[in-house]
Short mmCIF file of C-alpha atoms in Angstrom, two decimals:
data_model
loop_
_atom_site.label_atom_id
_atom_site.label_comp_id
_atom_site.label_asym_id
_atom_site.label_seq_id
_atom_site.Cartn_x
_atom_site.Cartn_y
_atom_site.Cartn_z
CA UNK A 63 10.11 12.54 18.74
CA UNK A 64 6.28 13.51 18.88
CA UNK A 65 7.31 15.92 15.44
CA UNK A 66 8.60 13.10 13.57
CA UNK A 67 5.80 10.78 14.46
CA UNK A 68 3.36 12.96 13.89
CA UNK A 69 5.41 13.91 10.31
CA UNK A 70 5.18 10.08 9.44
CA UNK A 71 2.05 9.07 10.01
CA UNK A 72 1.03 12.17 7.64
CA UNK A 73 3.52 10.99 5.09
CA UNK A 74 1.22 7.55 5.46
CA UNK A 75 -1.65 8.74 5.05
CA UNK A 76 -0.62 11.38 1.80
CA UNK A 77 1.04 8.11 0.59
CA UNK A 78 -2.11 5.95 1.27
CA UNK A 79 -4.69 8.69 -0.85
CA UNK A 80 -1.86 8.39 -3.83
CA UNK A 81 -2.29 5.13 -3.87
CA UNK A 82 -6.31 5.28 -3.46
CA UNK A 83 -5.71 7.84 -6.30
CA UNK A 84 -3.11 5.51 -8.49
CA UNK A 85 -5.45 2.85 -7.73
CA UNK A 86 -8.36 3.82 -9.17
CA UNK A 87 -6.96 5.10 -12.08
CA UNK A 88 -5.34 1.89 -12.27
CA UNK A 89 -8.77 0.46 -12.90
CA UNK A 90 -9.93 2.61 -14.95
CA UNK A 91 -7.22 1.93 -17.62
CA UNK A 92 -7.77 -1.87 -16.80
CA UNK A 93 -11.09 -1.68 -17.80
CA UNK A 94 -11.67 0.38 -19.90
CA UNK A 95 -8.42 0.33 -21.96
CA UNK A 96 -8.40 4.49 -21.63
CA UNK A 97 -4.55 5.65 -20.63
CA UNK A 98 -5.32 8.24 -18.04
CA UNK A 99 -2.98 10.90 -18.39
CA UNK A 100 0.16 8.00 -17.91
CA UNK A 101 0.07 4.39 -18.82
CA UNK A 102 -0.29 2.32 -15.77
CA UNK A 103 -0.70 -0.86 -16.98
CA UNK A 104 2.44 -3.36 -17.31
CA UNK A 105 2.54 -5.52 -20.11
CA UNK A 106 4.78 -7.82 -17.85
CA UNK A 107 2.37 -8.93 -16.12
CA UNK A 108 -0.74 -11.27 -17.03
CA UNK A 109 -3.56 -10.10 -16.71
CA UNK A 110 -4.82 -11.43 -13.67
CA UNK A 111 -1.75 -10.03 -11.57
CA UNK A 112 -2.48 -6.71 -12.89
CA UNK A 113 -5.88 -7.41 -11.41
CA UNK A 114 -4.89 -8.10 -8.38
CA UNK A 115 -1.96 -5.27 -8.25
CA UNK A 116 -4.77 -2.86 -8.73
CA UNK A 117 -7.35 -4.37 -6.22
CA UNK A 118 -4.49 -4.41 -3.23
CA UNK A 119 -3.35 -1.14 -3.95
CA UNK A 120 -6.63 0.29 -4.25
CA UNK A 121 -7.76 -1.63 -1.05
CA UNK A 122 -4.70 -0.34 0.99
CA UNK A 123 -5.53 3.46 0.13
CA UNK A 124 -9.10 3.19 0.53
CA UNK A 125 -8.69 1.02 4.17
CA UNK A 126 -5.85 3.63 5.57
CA UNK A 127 -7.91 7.07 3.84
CA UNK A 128 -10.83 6.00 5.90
CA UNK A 129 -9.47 4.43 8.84
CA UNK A 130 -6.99 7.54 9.78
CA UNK A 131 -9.97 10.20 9.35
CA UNK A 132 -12.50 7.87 10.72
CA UNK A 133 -10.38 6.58 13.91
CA UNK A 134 -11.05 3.14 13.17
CA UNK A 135 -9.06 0.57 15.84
CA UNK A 136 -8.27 -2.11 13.07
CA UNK A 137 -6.75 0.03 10.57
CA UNK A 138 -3.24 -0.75 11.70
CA UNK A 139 -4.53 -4.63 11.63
CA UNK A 140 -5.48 -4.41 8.80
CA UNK A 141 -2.41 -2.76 7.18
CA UNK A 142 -0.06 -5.05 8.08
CA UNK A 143 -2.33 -7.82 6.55
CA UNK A 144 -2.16 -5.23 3.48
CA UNK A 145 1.43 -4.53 3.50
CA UNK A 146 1.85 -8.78 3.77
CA UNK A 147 0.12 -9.03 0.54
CA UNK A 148 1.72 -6.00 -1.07
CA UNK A 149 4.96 -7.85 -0.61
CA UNK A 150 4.31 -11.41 -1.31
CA UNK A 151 2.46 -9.64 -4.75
CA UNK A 152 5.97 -7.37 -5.18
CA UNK A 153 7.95 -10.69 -4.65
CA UNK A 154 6.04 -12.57 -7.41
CA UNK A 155 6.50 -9.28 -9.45
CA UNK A 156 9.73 -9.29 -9.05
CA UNK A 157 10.83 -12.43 -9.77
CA UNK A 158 8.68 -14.26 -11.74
CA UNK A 159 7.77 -11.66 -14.07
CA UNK A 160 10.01 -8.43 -14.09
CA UNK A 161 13.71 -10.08 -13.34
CA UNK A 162 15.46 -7.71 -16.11
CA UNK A 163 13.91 -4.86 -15.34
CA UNK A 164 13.12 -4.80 -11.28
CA UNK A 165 16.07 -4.81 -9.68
CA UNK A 166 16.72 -6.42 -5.75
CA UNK A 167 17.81 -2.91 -4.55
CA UNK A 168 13.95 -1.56 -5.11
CA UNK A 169 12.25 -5.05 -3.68
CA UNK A 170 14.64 -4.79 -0.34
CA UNK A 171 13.85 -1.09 0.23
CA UNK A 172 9.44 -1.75 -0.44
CA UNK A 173 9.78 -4.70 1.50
CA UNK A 174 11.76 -2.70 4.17
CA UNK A 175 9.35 0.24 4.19
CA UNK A 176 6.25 -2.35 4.37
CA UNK A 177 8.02 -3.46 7.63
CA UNK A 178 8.46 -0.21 9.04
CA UNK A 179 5.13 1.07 8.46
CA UNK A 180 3.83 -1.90 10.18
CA UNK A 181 5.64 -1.49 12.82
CA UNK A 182 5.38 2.37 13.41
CA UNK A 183 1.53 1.64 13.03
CA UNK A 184 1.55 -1.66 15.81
CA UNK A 185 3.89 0.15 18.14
CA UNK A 186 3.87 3.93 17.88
CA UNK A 187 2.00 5.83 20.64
CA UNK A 188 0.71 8.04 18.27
CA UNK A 189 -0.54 5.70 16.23
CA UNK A 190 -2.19 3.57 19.56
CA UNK A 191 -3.20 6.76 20.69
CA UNK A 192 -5.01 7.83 17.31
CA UNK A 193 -6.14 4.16 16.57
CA UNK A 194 -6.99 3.27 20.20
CA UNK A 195 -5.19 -0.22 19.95
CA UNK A 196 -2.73 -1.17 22.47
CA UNK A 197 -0.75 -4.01 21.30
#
């Protein structure tokens, strides 16, 4: 069991630098209207939800990157608070702006994994042991 949680919470944190990574570039095109590499911006969205798309996810990789390597206690805290907004921004994506093409079958299955990493992250004893919370 150790193997697998010690496999997840790596698969956390490579996810969390992609999306410090996606984030940022995310910005960049936002700003600047340069296309790095990919288009990231979504016309489907107004601008001021693309704003805020870019500012959680950019938040989320930046507060897990430096709360895994720097041991900080409120990182998982702090995710689930992150993870709370991802999904109430994904459900507002979803629905009030990307019906036709955002299907319920993705939502469920982000709004799942936001559940589960909050939980492995509140709960785990590796992550209480490498956090040093215990609730």
């Amino acid at each position: 069991m150790q193997v697998i949680s010690k496999t997840y919470m790596l698969l956390l944190v490579a996810g969390a630098a992609f999306m410090l990574i996606w984030g940022v570039a995310g910005f960049f095109e936002y700003f600047t209207g340069i296309v790095p590499g990919i288009k990231l911006q979504n016309d489907a969205y107004p601008s001021g939800v693309q704003f805020v798309h870019w500012f959680l996810i950019t938040t989320a990789g930046s507060v897990f990157t430096f709360g895994y390597f720097s041991k900080w206690r409120y990182t998982p805290f702090a995710m689930v608070i992150l993870f709370s907004n991802l999904g109430v921004l994904c459900t507002i994506q979803t629905f009030d702006f990307m019906s036709d093409q955002w299907g319920v079958t993705p939502y469920a299955a982000e709004m799942i994994g936001y559940l589960i990493h909050s939980t492995f992250l509140m709960r785990s004893a590796l992550s209480k042991a490498h956090f040093g919370h215990n609730t």
